[in-house]
């Protein structure tokens, strides 16, 4: 009978590297906030006919840099998490008895899961890990991980344009700033609704809450001279 546990583990690893709703929306919101704060900061120190292009270049340059940083950190988090799971599996396989193996699994659980999971619940997991004849000791990144990092980079970078493009479209900097902030708040509302729907909260309340956070950030930028 073929042993399917390693294949299942590899499949789970590949699935976990794919960006979910929280990842995508969080990266979009991060890009929005970064662009918003930079546009406000540059607006306070920029004047002249080329001010709009200066803001676009500044905001885009900022998000290009942070998109790259965020993509790299995604890869770091992915391989660190994969290493942690491999270490856990090895600890369970090398445990001298049932209680030690269950304790190793319990230490890796979130606190909320620890309060409801009994030893009887965890024992089948321990038994399955202990029965695997061999697990790969190599912790590595695959193509799906790098594609996820590329998606993060583009999400952060593309979220710059709704914030910065009004400064190219409108000659009046004040009008451009108003349109930029309105578009930002609309996107924050949409992102909040998506997160609320995913988490089982009221999408409207989550959208309003994220919009309120955006207003607070905008007010802080204005107070600081943006």
mmCIF file with all atom_site columns, C-alpha atoms in Angstrom:
data_model
loop_
_atom_site.group_PDB
_atom_site.id
_atom_site.type_symbol
_atom_site.label_atom_id
_atom_site.label_alt_id
_atom_site.label_comp_id
_atom_site.label_asym_id
_atom_site.label_entity_id
_atom_site.label_seq_id
_atom_site.pdbx_PDB_ins_code
_atom_site.Cartn_x
_atom_site.Cartn_y
_atom_site.Cartn_z
_atom_site.occupancy
_atom_site.B_iso_or_equiv
_atom_site.pdbx_formal_charge
_atom_site.auth_seq_id
_atom_site.auth_comp_id
_atom_site.auth_asym_id
_atom_site.auth_atom_id
_atom_site.pdbx_PDB_model_num
ATOM 1   C CA . UNK A 1 1   ? 0.000   0.000  0.000   1.00 0.00 ? 1   UNK A CA 1
ATOM 2   C CA . UNK A 1 2   ? 1.586   3.330  -1.006  1.00 0.00 ? 2   UNK A CA 1
ATOM 3   C CA . UNK A 1 3   ? 2.399   5.885  1.662   1.00 0.00 ? 3   UNK A CA 1
ATOM 4   C CA . UNK A 1 4   ? 0.583   9.091  0.774   1.00 0.00 ? 4   UNK A CA 1
ATOM 5   C CA . UNK A 1 5   ? 1.510   11.159 3.843   1.00 0.00 ? 5   UNK A CA 1
ATOM 6   C CA . UNK A 1 6   ? 4.592   12.881 2.344   1.00 0.00 ? 6   UNK A CA 1
ATOM 7   C CA . UNK A 1 7   ? 2.651   13.745 -0.806  1.00 0.00 ? 7   UNK A CA 1
ATOM 8   C CA . UNK A 1 8   ? -0.182  15.173 1.264   1.00 0.00 ? 8   UNK A CA 1
ATOM 9   C CA . UNK A 1 9   ? 2.274   17.223 3.302   1.00 0.00 ? 9   UNK A CA 1
ATOM 10  C CA . UNK A 1 10  ? 3.912   18.583 0.147   1.00 0.00 ? 10  UNK A CA 1
ATOM 11  C CA . UNK A 1 11  ? 0.481   19.450 -1.277  1.00 0.00 ? 11  UNK A CA 1
ATOM 12  C CA . UNK A 1 12  ? -0.433  21.298 1.917   1.00 0.00 ? 12  UNK A CA 1
ATOM 13  C CA . UNK A 1 13  ? 2.823   23.250 1.743   1.00 0.00 ? 13  UNK A CA 1
ATOM 14  C CA . UNK A 1 14  ? 2.123   24.305 -1.832  1.00 0.00 ? 14  UNK A CA 1
ATOM 15  C CA . UNK A 1 15  ? -1.419  25.364 -0.951  1.00 0.00 ? 15  UNK A CA 1
ATOM 16  C CA . UNK A 1 16  ? -0.255  27.353 2.066   1.00 0.00 ? 16  UNK A CA 1
ATOM 17  C CA . UNK A 1 17  ? 2.063   29.434 -0.131  1.00 0.00 ? 17  UNK A CA 1
ATOM 18  C CA . UNK A 1 18  ? -0.820  30.693 -2.284  1.00 0.00 ? 18  UNK A CA 1
ATOM 19  C CA . UNK A 1 19  ? -2.066  34.122 -1.279  1.00 0.00 ? 19  UNK A CA 1
ATOM 20  C CA . UNK A 1 20  ? -5.482  34.075 0.374   1.00 0.00 ? 20  UNK A CA 1
ATOM 21  C CA . UNK A 1 21  ? -7.976  36.924 0.710   1.00 0.00 ? 21  UNK A CA 1
ATOM 22  C CA . UNK A 1 22  ? -6.285  38.291 3.835   1.00 0.00 ? 22  UNK A CA 1
ATOM 23  C CA . UNK A 1 23  ? -2.877  38.317 2.116   1.00 0.00 ? 23  UNK A CA 1
ATOM 24  C CA . UNK A 1 24  ? -4.154  40.071 -1.004  1.00 0.00 ? 24  UNK A CA 1
ATOM 25  C CA . UNK A 1 25  ? -6.267  42.674 0.782   1.00 0.00 ? 25  UNK A CA 1
ATOM 26  C CA . UNK A 1 26  ? -3.612  43.325 3.422   1.00 0.00 ? 26  UNK A CA 1
ATOM 27  C CA . UNK A 1 27  ? -0.977  43.975 0.765   1.00 0.00 ? 27  UNK A CA 1
ATOM 28  C CA . UNK A 1 28  ? -3.350  46.290 -1.110  1.00 0.00 ? 28  UNK A CA 1
ATOM 29  C CA . UNK A 1 29  ? -4.111  48.233 2.079   1.00 0.00 ? 29  UNK A CA 1
ATOM 30  C CA . UNK A 1 30  ? -0.420  48.412 2.918   1.00 0.00 ? 30  UNK A CA 1
ATOM 31  C CA . UNK A 1 31  ? 0.313   49.868 -0.505  1.00 0.00 ? 31  UNK A CA 1
ATOM 32  C CA . UNK A 1 32  ? -2.533  52.352 -0.170  1.00 0.00 ? 32  UNK A CA 1
ATOM 33  C CA . UNK A 1 33  ? -1.363  53.601 3.209   1.00 0.00 ? 33  UNK A CA 1
ATOM 34  C CA . UNK A 1 34  ? 2.221   53.900 2.025   1.00 0.00 ? 34  UNK A CA 1
ATOM 35  C CA . UNK A 1 35  ? 1.197   55.849 -1.075  1.00 0.00 ? 35  UNK A CA 1
ATOM 36  C CA . UNK A 1 36  ? -1.209  58.000 0.937   1.00 0.00 ? 36  UNK A CA 1
ATOM 37  C CA . UNK A 1 37  ? 1.393   59.050 3.479   1.00 0.00 ? 37  UNK A CA 1
ATOM 38  C CA . UNK A 1 38  ? 4.031   59.747 0.831   1.00 0.00 ? 38  UNK A CA 1
ATOM 39  C CA . UNK A 1 39  ? 1.642   61.754 -1.341  1.00 0.00 ? 39  UNK A CA 1
ATOM 40  C CA . UNK A 1 40  ? 0.699   63.835 1.698   1.00 0.00 ? 40  UNK A CA 1
ATOM 41  C CA . UNK A 1 41  ? 4.319   64.360 2.681   1.00 0.00 ? 41  UNK A CA 1
ATOM 42  C CA . UNK A 1 42  ? 5.418   65.308 -0.832  1.00 0.00 ? 42  UNK A CA 1
ATOM 43  C CA . UNK A 1 43  ? 2.400   67.595 -1.292  1.00 0.00 ? 43  UNK A CA 1
ATOM 44  C CA . UNK A 1 44  ? 3.459   69.646 1.697   1.00 0.00 ? 44  UNK A CA 1
ATOM 45  C CA . UNK A 1 45  ? 6.868   70.323 0.126   1.00 0.00 ? 45  UNK A CA 1
ATOM 46  C CA . UNK A 1 46  ? 6.067   70.383 -3.591  1.00 0.00 ? 46  UNK A CA 1
ATOM 47  C CA . UNK A 1 47  ? 5.000   73.221 -5.838  1.00 0.00 ? 47  UNK A CA 1
ATOM 48  C CA . UNK A 1 48  ? 5.322   74.149 -9.474  1.00 0.00 ? 48  UNK A CA 1
ATOM 49  C CA . UNK A 1 49  ? 4.083   72.777 -12.785 1.00 0.00 ? 49  UNK A CA 1
ATOM 50  C CA . UNK A 1 50  ? 5.818   69.397 -12.353 1.00 0.00 ? 50  UNK A CA 1
ATOM 51  C CA . UNK A 1 51  ? 4.442   68.741 -8.860  1.00 0.00 ? 51  UNK A CA 1
ATOM 52  C CA . UNK A 1 52  ? 2.028   66.029 -10.037 1.00 0.00 ? 52  UNK A CA 1
ATOM 53  C CA . UNK A 1 53  ? 4.732   64.025 -11.801 1.00 0.00 ? 53  UNK A CA 1
ATOM 54  C CA . UNK A 1 54  ? 6.995   64.452 -8.782  1.00 0.00 ? 54  UNK A CA 1
ATOM 55  C CA . UNK A 1 55  ? 4.315   62.976 -6.509  1.00 0.00 ? 55  UNK A CA 1
ATOM 56  C CA . UNK A 1 56  ? 3.702   60.064 -8.847  1.00 0.00 ? 56  UNK A CA 1
ATOM 57  C CA . UNK A 1 57  ? 7.407   59.279 -9.099  1.00 0.00 ? 57  UNK A CA 1
ATOM 58  C CA . UNK A 1 58  ? 7.877   59.571 -5.350  1.00 0.00 ? 58  UNK A CA 1
ATOM 59  C CA . UNK A 1 59  ? 4.879   57.405 -4.430  1.00 0.00 ? 59  UNK A CA 1
ATOM 60  C CA . UNK A 1 60  ? 5.718   54.840 -7.099  1.00 0.00 ? 60  UNK A CA 1
ATOM 61  C CA . UNK A 1 61  ? 9.358   54.699 -6.034  1.00 0.00 ? 61  UNK A CA 1
ATOM 62  C CA . UNK A 1 62  ? 8.309   54.232 -2.415  1.00 0.00 ? 62  UNK A CA 1
ATOM 63  C CA . UNK A 1 63  ? 5.945   51.380 -3.215  1.00 0.00 ? 63  UNK A CA 1
ATOM 64  C CA . UNK A 1 64  ? 8.432   49.747 -5.598  1.00 0.00 ? 64  UNK A CA 1
ATOM 65  C CA . UNK A 1 65  ? 10.897  49.580 -2.725  1.00 0.00 ? 65  UNK A CA 1
ATOM 66  C CA . UNK A 1 66  ? 8.377   48.374 -0.161  1.00 0.00 ? 66  UNK A CA 1
ATOM 67  C CA . UNK A 1 67  ? 6.816   45.940 -2.615  1.00 0.00 ? 67  UNK A CA 1
ATOM 68  C CA . UNK A 1 68  ? 10.237  44.348 -3.058  1.00 0.00 ? 68  UNK A CA 1
ATOM 69  C CA . UNK A 1 69  ? 10.807  44.243 0.710   1.00 0.00 ? 69  UNK A CA 1
ATOM 70  C CA . UNK A 1 70  ? 7.378   42.744 1.331   1.00 0.00 ? 70  UNK A CA 1
ATOM 71  C CA . UNK A 1 71  ? 7.878   40.104 -1.374  1.00 0.00 ? 71  UNK A CA 1
ATOM 72  C CA . UNK A 1 72  ? 11.210  39.070 0.135   1.00 0.00 ? 72  UNK A CA 1
ATOM 73  C CA . UNK A 1 73  ? 9.714   38.915 3.633   1.00 0.00 ? 73  UNK A CA 1
ATOM 74  C CA . UNK A 1 74  ? 6.912   36.711 2.285   1.00 0.00 ? 74  UNK A CA 1
ATOM 75  C CA . UNK A 1 75  ? 9.541   34.230 1.118   1.00 0.00 ? 75  UNK A CA 1
ATOM 76  C CA . UNK A 1 76  ? 11.292  34.457 4.495   1.00 0.00 ? 76  UNK A CA 1
ATOM 77  C CA . UNK A 1 77  ? 8.029   33.794 6.363   1.00 0.00 ? 77  UNK A CA 1
ATOM 78  C CA . UNK A 1 78  ? 7.180   30.917 4.040   1.00 0.00 ? 78  UNK A CA 1
ATOM 79  C CA . UNK A 1 79  ? 10.464  29.076 4.425   1.00 0.00 ? 79  UNK A CA 1
ATOM 80  C CA . UNK A 1 80  ? 10.575  29.760 8.180   1.00 0.00 ? 80  UNK A CA 1
ATOM 81  C CA . UNK A 1 81  ? 7.084   28.314 8.626   1.00 0.00 ? 81  UNK A CA 1
ATOM 82  C CA . UNK A 1 82  ? 7.979   25.322 6.480   1.00 0.00 ? 82  UNK A CA 1
ATOM 83  C CA . UNK A 1 83  ? 11.106  24.750 8.552   1.00 0.00 ? 83  UNK A CA 1
ATOM 84  C CA . UNK A 1 84  ? 9.080   24.931 11.755  1.00 0.00 ? 84  UNK A CA 1
ATOM 85  C CA . UNK A 1 85  ? 6.674   22.260 10.482  1.00 0.00 ? 85  UNK A CA 1
ATOM 86  C CA . UNK A 1 86  ? 9.562   20.017 9.428   1.00 0.00 ? 86  UNK A CA 1
ATOM 87  C CA . UNK A 1 87  ? 11.155  20.438 12.864  1.00 0.00 ? 87  UNK A CA 1
ATOM 88  C CA . UNK A 1 88  ? 7.852   19.553 14.534  1.00 0.00 ? 88  UNK A CA 1
ATOM 89  C CA . UNK A 1 89  ? 7.476   16.417 12.414  1.00 0.00 ? 89  UNK A CA 1
ATOM 90  C CA . UNK A 1 90  ? 11.020  15.362 13.263  1.00 0.00 ? 90  UNK A CA 1
ATOM 91  C CA . UNK A 1 91  ? 10.428  15.960 16.984  1.00 0.00 ? 91  UNK A CA 1
ATOM 92  C CA . UNK A 1 92  ? 7.291   13.817 16.940  1.00 0.00 ? 92  UNK A CA 1
ATOM 93  C CA . UNK A 1 93  ? 9.032   11.006 15.055  1.00 0.00 ? 93  UNK A CA 1
ATOM 94  C CA . UNK A 1 94  ? 11.905  11.014 17.550  1.00 0.00 ? 94  UNK A CA 1
ATOM 95  C CA . UNK A 1 95  ? 9.707   11.268 20.655  1.00 0.00 ? 95  UNK A CA 1
ATOM 96  C CA . UNK A 1 96  ? 10.407  8.394  23.056  1.00 0.00 ? 96  UNK A CA 1
ATOM 97  C CA . UNK A 1 97  ? 6.762   7.948  23.988  1.00 0.00 ? 97  UNK A CA 1
ATOM 98  C CA . UNK A 1 98  ? 3.216   9.013  23.144  1.00 0.00 ? 98  UNK A CA 1
ATOM 99  C CA . UNK A 1 99  ? 3.013   11.770 25.765  1.00 0.00 ? 99  UNK A CA 1
ATOM 100 C CA . UNK A 1 100 ? 6.187   13.474 24.546  1.00 0.00 ? 100 UNK A CA 1
ATOM 101 C CA . UNK A 1 101 ? 4.965   13.433 20.943  1.00 0.00 ? 101 UNK A CA 1
ATOM 102 C CA . UNK A 1 102 ? 1.607   14.917 21.900  1.00 0.00 ? 102 UNK A CA 1
ATOM 103 C CA . UNK A 1 103 ? 3.344   17.588 23.997  1.00 0.00 ? 103 UNK A CA 1
ATOM 104 C CA . UNK A 1 104 ? 5.457   18.595 20.979  1.00 0.00 ? 104 UNK A CA 1
ATOM 105 C CA . UNK A 1 105 ? 2.321   19.014 18.868  1.00 0.00 ? 105 UNK A CA 1
ATOM 106 C CA . UNK A 1 106 ? 0.564   20.917 21.631  1.00 0.00 ? 106 UNK A CA 1
ATOM 107 C CA . UNK A 1 107 ? 3.464   23.366 21.930  1.00 0.00 ? 107 UNK A CA 1
ATOM 108 C CA . UNK A 1 108 ? 3.001   24.242 18.248  1.00 0.00 ? 108 UNK A CA 1
ATOM 109 C CA . UNK A 1 109 ? -0.724  24.941 18.550  1.00 0.00 ? 109 UNK A CA 1
ATOM 110 C CA . UNK A 1 110 ? -2.181  28.436 18.990  1.00 0.00 ? 110 UNK A CA 1
ATOM 111 C CA . UNK A 1 111 ? -3.369  29.103 22.560  1.00 0.00 ? 111 UNK A CA 1
ATOM 112 C CA . UNK A 1 112 ? -7.050  29.017 21.562  1.00 0.00 ? 112 UNK A CA 1
ATOM 113 C CA . UNK A 1 113 ? -6.640  25.573 19.973  1.00 0.00 ? 113 UNK A CA 1
ATOM 114 C CA . UNK A 1 114 ? -4.733  24.303 22.991  1.00 0.00 ? 114 UNK A CA 1
ATOM 115 C CA . UNK A 1 115 ? -7.701  24.990 25.239  1.00 0.00 ? 115 UNK A CA 1
ATOM 116 C CA . UNK A 1 116 ? -10.104 22.843 23.222  1.00 0.00 ? 116 UNK A CA 1
ATOM 117 C CA . UNK A 1 117 ? -7.851  20.103 21.803  1.00 0.00 ? 117 UNK A CA 1
ATOM 118 C CA . UNK A 1 118 ? -7.554  17.017 23.984  1.00 0.00 ? 118 UNK A CA 1
ATOM 119 C CA . UNK A 1 119 ? -4.770  14.449 23.931  1.00 0.00 ? 119 UNK A CA 1
ATOM 120 C CA . UNK A 1 120 ? -7.205  12.081 22.229  1.00 0.00 ? 120 UNK A CA 1
ATOM 121 C CA . UNK A 1 121 ? -7.683  14.650 19.442  1.00 0.00 ? 121 UNK A CA 1
ATOM 122 C CA . UNK A 1 122 ? -3.934  15.070 18.923  1.00 0.00 ? 122 UNK A CA 1
ATOM 123 C CA . UNK A 1 123 ? -2.964  11.414 19.132  1.00 0.00 ? 123 UNK A CA 1
ATOM 124 C CA . UNK A 1 124 ? -4.041  10.540 15.540  1.00 0.00 ? 124 UNK A CA 1
ATOM 125 C CA . UNK A 1 125 ? -1.846  13.395 14.273  1.00 0.00 ? 125 UNK A CA 1
ATOM 126 C CA . UNK A 1 126 ? 1.070   12.116 16.368  1.00 0.00 ? 126 UNK A CA 1
ATOM 127 C CA . UNK A 1 127 ? 0.526   8.560  15.135  1.00 0.00 ? 127 UNK A CA 1
ATOM 128 C CA . UNK A 1 128 ? 0.425   9.637  11.508  1.00 0.00 ? 128 UNK A CA 1
ATOM 129 C CA . UNK A 1 129 ? 3.610   11.681 11.797  1.00 0.00 ? 129 UNK A CA 1
ATOM 130 C CA . UNK A 1 130 ? 5.352   8.891  13.691  1.00 0.00 ? 130 UNK A CA 1
ATOM 131 C CA . UNK A 1 131 ? 4.378   6.332  11.055  1.00 0.00 ? 131 UNK A CA 1
ATOM 132 C CA . UNK A 1 132 ? 5.908   8.245  8.131   1.00 0.00 ? 132 UNK A CA 1
ATOM 133 C CA . UNK A 1 133 ? 8.963   6.282  7.117   1.00 0.00 ? 133 UNK A CA 1
ATOM 134 C CA . UNK A 1 134 ? 10.872  9.289  5.809   1.00 0.00 ? 134 UNK A CA 1
ATOM 135 C CA . UNK A 1 135 ? 10.387  12.989 5.450   1.00 0.00 ? 135 UNK A CA 1
ATOM 136 C CA . UNK A 1 136 ? 12.515  15.257 3.335   1.00 0.00 ? 136 UNK A CA 1
ATOM 137 C CA . UNK A 1 137 ? 15.038  17.125 5.449   1.00 0.00 ? 137 UNK A CA 1
ATOM 138 C CA . UNK A 1 138 ? 15.364  19.819 2.786   1.00 0.00 ? 138 UNK A CA 1
ATOM 139 C CA . UNK A 1 139 ? 13.320  22.925 3.454   1.00 0.00 ? 139 UNK A CA 1
ATOM 140 C CA . UNK A 1 140 ? 13.090  24.872 0.223   1.00 0.00 ? 140 UNK A CA 1
ATOM 141 C CA . UNK A 1 141 ? 11.028  27.295 -1.802  1.00 0.00 ? 141 UNK A CA 1
ATOM 142 C CA . UNK A 1 142 ? 9.224   26.251 -4.961  1.00 0.00 ? 142 UNK A CA 1
ATOM 143 C CA . UNK A 1 143 ? 7.804   28.040 -7.983  1.00 0.00 ? 143 UNK A CA 1
ATOM 144 C CA . UNK A 1 144 ? 4.457   28.716 -6.285  1.00 0.00 ? 144 UNK A CA 1
ATOM 145 C CA . UNK A 1 145 ? 6.255   30.574 -3.493  1.00 0.00 ? 145 UNK A CA 1
ATOM 146 C CA . UNK A 1 146 ? 8.095   32.826 -5.936  1.00 0.00 ? 146 UNK A CA 1
ATOM 147 C CA . UNK A 1 147 ? 4.893   33.467 -7.869  1.00 0.00 ? 147 UNK A CA 1
ATOM 148 C CA . UNK A 1 148 ? 3.229   34.466 -4.588  1.00 0.00 ? 148 UNK A CA 1
ATOM 149 C CA . UNK A 1 149 ? 6.081   36.900 -3.912  1.00 0.00 ? 149 UNK A CA 1
ATOM 150 C CA . UNK A 1 150 ? 5.690   38.386 -7.404  1.00 0.00 ? 150 UNK A CA 1
ATOM 151 C CA . UNK A 1 151 ? 1.957   38.843 -6.804  1.00 0.00 ? 151 UNK A CA 1
ATOM 152 C CA . UNK A 1 152 ? 2.663   40.644 -3.532  1.00 0.00 ? 152 UNK A CA 1
ATOM 153 C CA . UNK A 1 153 ? 5.101   42.965 -5.305  1.00 0.00 ? 153 UNK A CA 1
ATOM 154 C CA . UNK A 1 154 ? 2.586   43.912 -7.989  1.00 0.00 ? 154 UNK A CA 1
ATOM 155 C CA . UNK A 1 155 ? -0.298  44.331 -5.525  1.00 0.00 ? 155 UNK A CA 1
ATOM 156 C CA . UNK A 1 156 ? 1.726   46.838 -3.489  1.00 0.00 ? 156 UNK A CA 1
ATOM 157 C CA . UNK A 1 157 ? 2.974   48.684 -6.589  1.00 0.00 ? 157 UNK A CA 1
ATOM 158 C CA . UNK A 1 158 ? -0.368  48.802 -8.436  1.00 0.00 ? 158 UNK A CA 1
ATOM 159 C CA . UNK A 1 159 ? -2.147  50.157 -5.364  1.00 0.00 ? 159 UNK A CA 1
ATOM 160 C CA . UNK A 1 160 ? -0.029  53.304 -5.834  1.00 0.00 ? 160 UNK A CA 1
ATOM 161 C CA . UNK A 1 161 ? -1.792  54.445 -8.986  1.00 0.00 ? 161 UNK A CA 1
ATOM 162 C CA . UNK A 1 162 ? -5.316  55.267 -7.687  1.00 0.00 ? 162 UNK A CA 1
ATOM 163 C CA . UNK A 1 163 ? -3.641  57.455 -5.059  1.00 0.00 ? 163 UNK A CA 1
ATOM 164 C CA . UNK A 1 164 ? -1.076  59.157 -7.291  1.00 0.00 ? 164 UNK A CA 1
ATOM 165 C CA . UNK A 1 165 ? -2.621  59.339 -10.775 1.00 0.00 ? 165 UNK A CA 1
ATOM 166 C CA . UNK A 1 166 ? -5.057  62.197 -9.957  1.00 0.00 ? 166 UNK A CA 1
ATOM 167 C CA . UNK A 1 167 ? -1.999  64.448 -9.673  1.00 0.00 ? 167 UNK A CA 1
ATOM 168 C CA . UNK A 1 168 ? -1.281  63.729 -13.329 1.00 0.00 ? 168 UNK A CA 1
ATOM 169 C CA . UNK A 1 169 ? -4.894  64.062 -14.483 1.00 0.00 ? 169 UNK A CA 1
ATOM 170 C CA . UNK A 1 170 ? -5.758  67.321 -12.675 1.00 0.00 ? 170 UNK A CA 1
ATOM 171 C CA . UNK A 1 171 ? -3.773  70.521 -12.978 1.00 0.00 ? 171 UNK A CA 1
ATOM 172 C CA . UNK A 1 172 ? -5.231  71.848 -9.736  1.00 0.00 ? 172 UNK A CA 1
ATOM 173 C CA . UNK A 1 173 ? -3.192  70.217 -6.969  1.00 0.00 ? 173 UNK A CA 1
ATOM 174 C CA . UNK A 1 174 ? -5.900  70.761 -4.372  1.00 0.00 ? 174 UNK A CA 1
ATOM 175 C CA . UNK A 1 175 ? -8.509  69.037 -6.559  1.00 0.00 ? 175 UNK A CA 1
ATOM 176 C CA . UNK A 1 176 ? -6.063  66.227 -7.284  1.00 0.00 ? 176 UNK A CA 1
ATOM 177 C CA . UNK A 1 177 ? -5.427  65.763 -3.570  1.00 0.00 ? 177 UNK A CA 1
ATOM 178 C CA . UNK A 1 178 ? -9.161  65.563 -2.821  1.00 0.00 ? 178 UNK A CA 1
ATOM 179 C CA . UNK A 1 179 ? -9.780  63.048 -5.618  1.00 0.00 ? 179 UNK A CA 1
ATOM 180 C CA . UNK A 1 180 ? -6.764  61.009 -4.494  1.00 0.00 ? 180 UNK A CA 1
ATOM 181 C CA . UNK A 1 181 ? -8.015  60.767 -0.941  1.00 0.00 ? 181 UNK A CA 1
ATOM 182 C CA . UNK A 1 182 ? -11.581 59.946 -2.003  1.00 0.00 ? 182 UNK A CA 1
ATOM 183 C CA . UNK A 1 183 ? -10.347 57.120 -4.236  1.00 0.00 ? 183 UNK A CA 1
ATOM 184 C CA . UNK A 1 184 ? -8.176  55.850 -1.399  1.00 0.00 ? 184 UNK A CA 1
ATOM 185 C CA . UNK A 1 185 ? -11.108 55.782 1.021   1.00 0.00 ? 185 UNK A CA 1
ATOM 186 C CA . UNK A 1 186 ? -13.268 53.950 -1.540  1.00 0.00 ? 186 UNK A CA 1
ATOM 187 C CA . UNK A 1 187 ? -10.585 51.290 -1.948  1.00 0.00 ? 187 UNK A CA 1
ATOM 188 C CA . UNK A 1 188 ? -10.171 51.039 1.820   1.00 0.00 ? 188 UNK A CA 1
ATOM 189 C CA . UNK A 1 189 ? -13.918 50.496 2.158   1.00 0.00 ? 189 UNK A CA 1
ATOM 190 C CA . UNK A 1 190 ? -13.830 47.767 -0.487  1.00 0.00 ? 190 UNK A CA 1
ATOM 191 C CA . UNK A 1 191 ? -10.844 46.108 1.160   1.00 0.00 ? 191 UNK A CA 1
ATOM 192 C CA . UNK A 1 192 ? -12.526 46.231 4.552   1.00 0.00 ? 192 UNK A CA 1
ATOM 193 C CA . UNK A 1 193 ? -15.666 44.652 3.122   1.00 0.00 ? 193 UNK A CA 1
ATOM 194 C CA . UNK A 1 194 ? -13.616 41.829 1.606   1.00 0.00 ? 194 UNK A CA 1
ATOM 195 C CA . UNK A 1 195 ? -11.865 41.170 4.913   1.00 0.00 ? 195 UNK A CA 1
ATOM 196 C CA . UNK A 1 196 ? -15.155 41.290 6.813   1.00 0.00 ? 196 UNK A CA 1
ATOM 197 C CA . UNK A 1 197 ? -16.790 38.832 4.441   1.00 0.00 ? 197 UNK A CA 1
ATOM 198 C CA . UNK A 1 198 ? -13.804 36.482 4.684   1.00 0.00 ? 198 UNK A CA 1
ATOM 199 C CA . UNK A 1 199 ? -13.674 36.636 8.497   1.00 0.00 ? 199 UNK A CA 1
ATOM 200 C CA . UNK A 1 200 ? -17.421 36.243 9.000   1.00 0.00 ? 200 UNK A CA 1
ATOM 201 C CA . UNK A 1 201 ? -17.976 39.831 10.182  1.00 0.00 ? 201 UNK A CA 1
ATOM 202 C CA . UNK A 1 202 ? -20.456 42.287 8.759   1.00 0.00 ? 202 UNK A CA 1
ATOM 203 C CA . UNK A 1 203 ? -18.893 43.429 5.458   1.00 0.00 ? 203 UNK A CA 1
ATOM 204 C CA . UNK A 1 204 ? -20.452 46.868 5.805   1.00 0.00 ? 204 UNK A CA 1
ATOM 205 C CA . UNK A 1 205 ? -19.174 47.386 9.349   1.00 0.00 ? 205 UNK A CA 1
ATOM 206 C CA . UNK A 1 206 ? -15.731 46.093 8.386   1.00 0.00 ? 206 UNK A CA 1
ATOM 207 C CA . UNK A 1 207 ? -15.695 48.412 5.373   1.00 0.00 ? 207 UNK A CA 1
ATOM 208 C CA . UNK A 1 208 ? -16.709 51.388 7.493   1.00 0.00 ? 208 UNK A CA 1
ATOM 209 C CA . UNK A 1 209 ? -14.119 50.480 10.106  1.00 0.00 ? 209 UNK A CA 1
ATOM 210 C CA . UNK A 1 210 ? -11.350 50.325 7.515   1.00 0.00 ? 210 UNK A CA 1
ATOM 211 C CA . UNK A 1 211 ? -12.557 53.618 6.032   1.00 0.00 ? 211 UNK A CA 1
ATOM 212 C CA . UNK A 1 212 ? -12.460 55.190 9.503   1.00 0.00 ? 212 UNK A CA 1
ATOM 213 C CA . UNK A 1 213 ? -8.896  53.972 9.860   1.00 0.00 ? 213 UNK A CA 1
ATOM 214 C CA . UNK A 1 214 ? -8.111  55.568 6.507   1.00 0.00 ? 214 UNK A CA 1
ATOM 215 C CA . UNK A 1 215 ? -9.667  58.851 7.650   1.00 0.00 ? 215 UNK A CA 1
ATOM 216 C CA . UNK A 1 216 ? -7.564  58.723 10.816  1.00 0.00 ? 216 UNK A CA 1
ATOM 217 C CA . UNK A 1 217 ? -4.399  58.174 8.785   1.00 0.00 ? 217 UNK A CA 1
ATOM 218 C CA . UNK A 1 218 ? -5.367  60.995 6.394   1.00 0.00 ? 218 UNK A CA 1
ATOM 219 C CA . UNK A 1 219 ? -5.988  63.357 9.315   1.00 0.00 ? 219 UNK A CA 1
ATOM 220 C CA . UNK A 1 220 ? -2.634  62.428 10.788  1.00 0.00 ? 220 UNK A CA 1
ATOM 221 C CA . UNK A 1 221 ? -0.975  63.171 7.438   1.00 0.00 ? 221 UNK A CA 1
ATOM 222 C CA . UNK A 1 222 ? -2.760  66.546 7.249   1.00 0.00 ? 222 UNK A CA 1
ATOM 223 C CA . UNK A 1 223 ? -1.786  67.355 10.843  1.00 0.00 ? 223 UNK A CA 1
ATOM 224 C CA . UNK A 1 224 ? 1.826   66.607 9.986   1.00 0.00 ? 224 UNK A CA 1
ATOM 225 C CA . UNK A 1 225 ? 1.678   69.015 7.046   1.00 0.00 ? 225 UNK A CA 1
ATOM 226 C CA . UNK A 1 226 ? 0.323   66.797 4.216   1.00 0.00 ? 226 UNK A CA 1
#
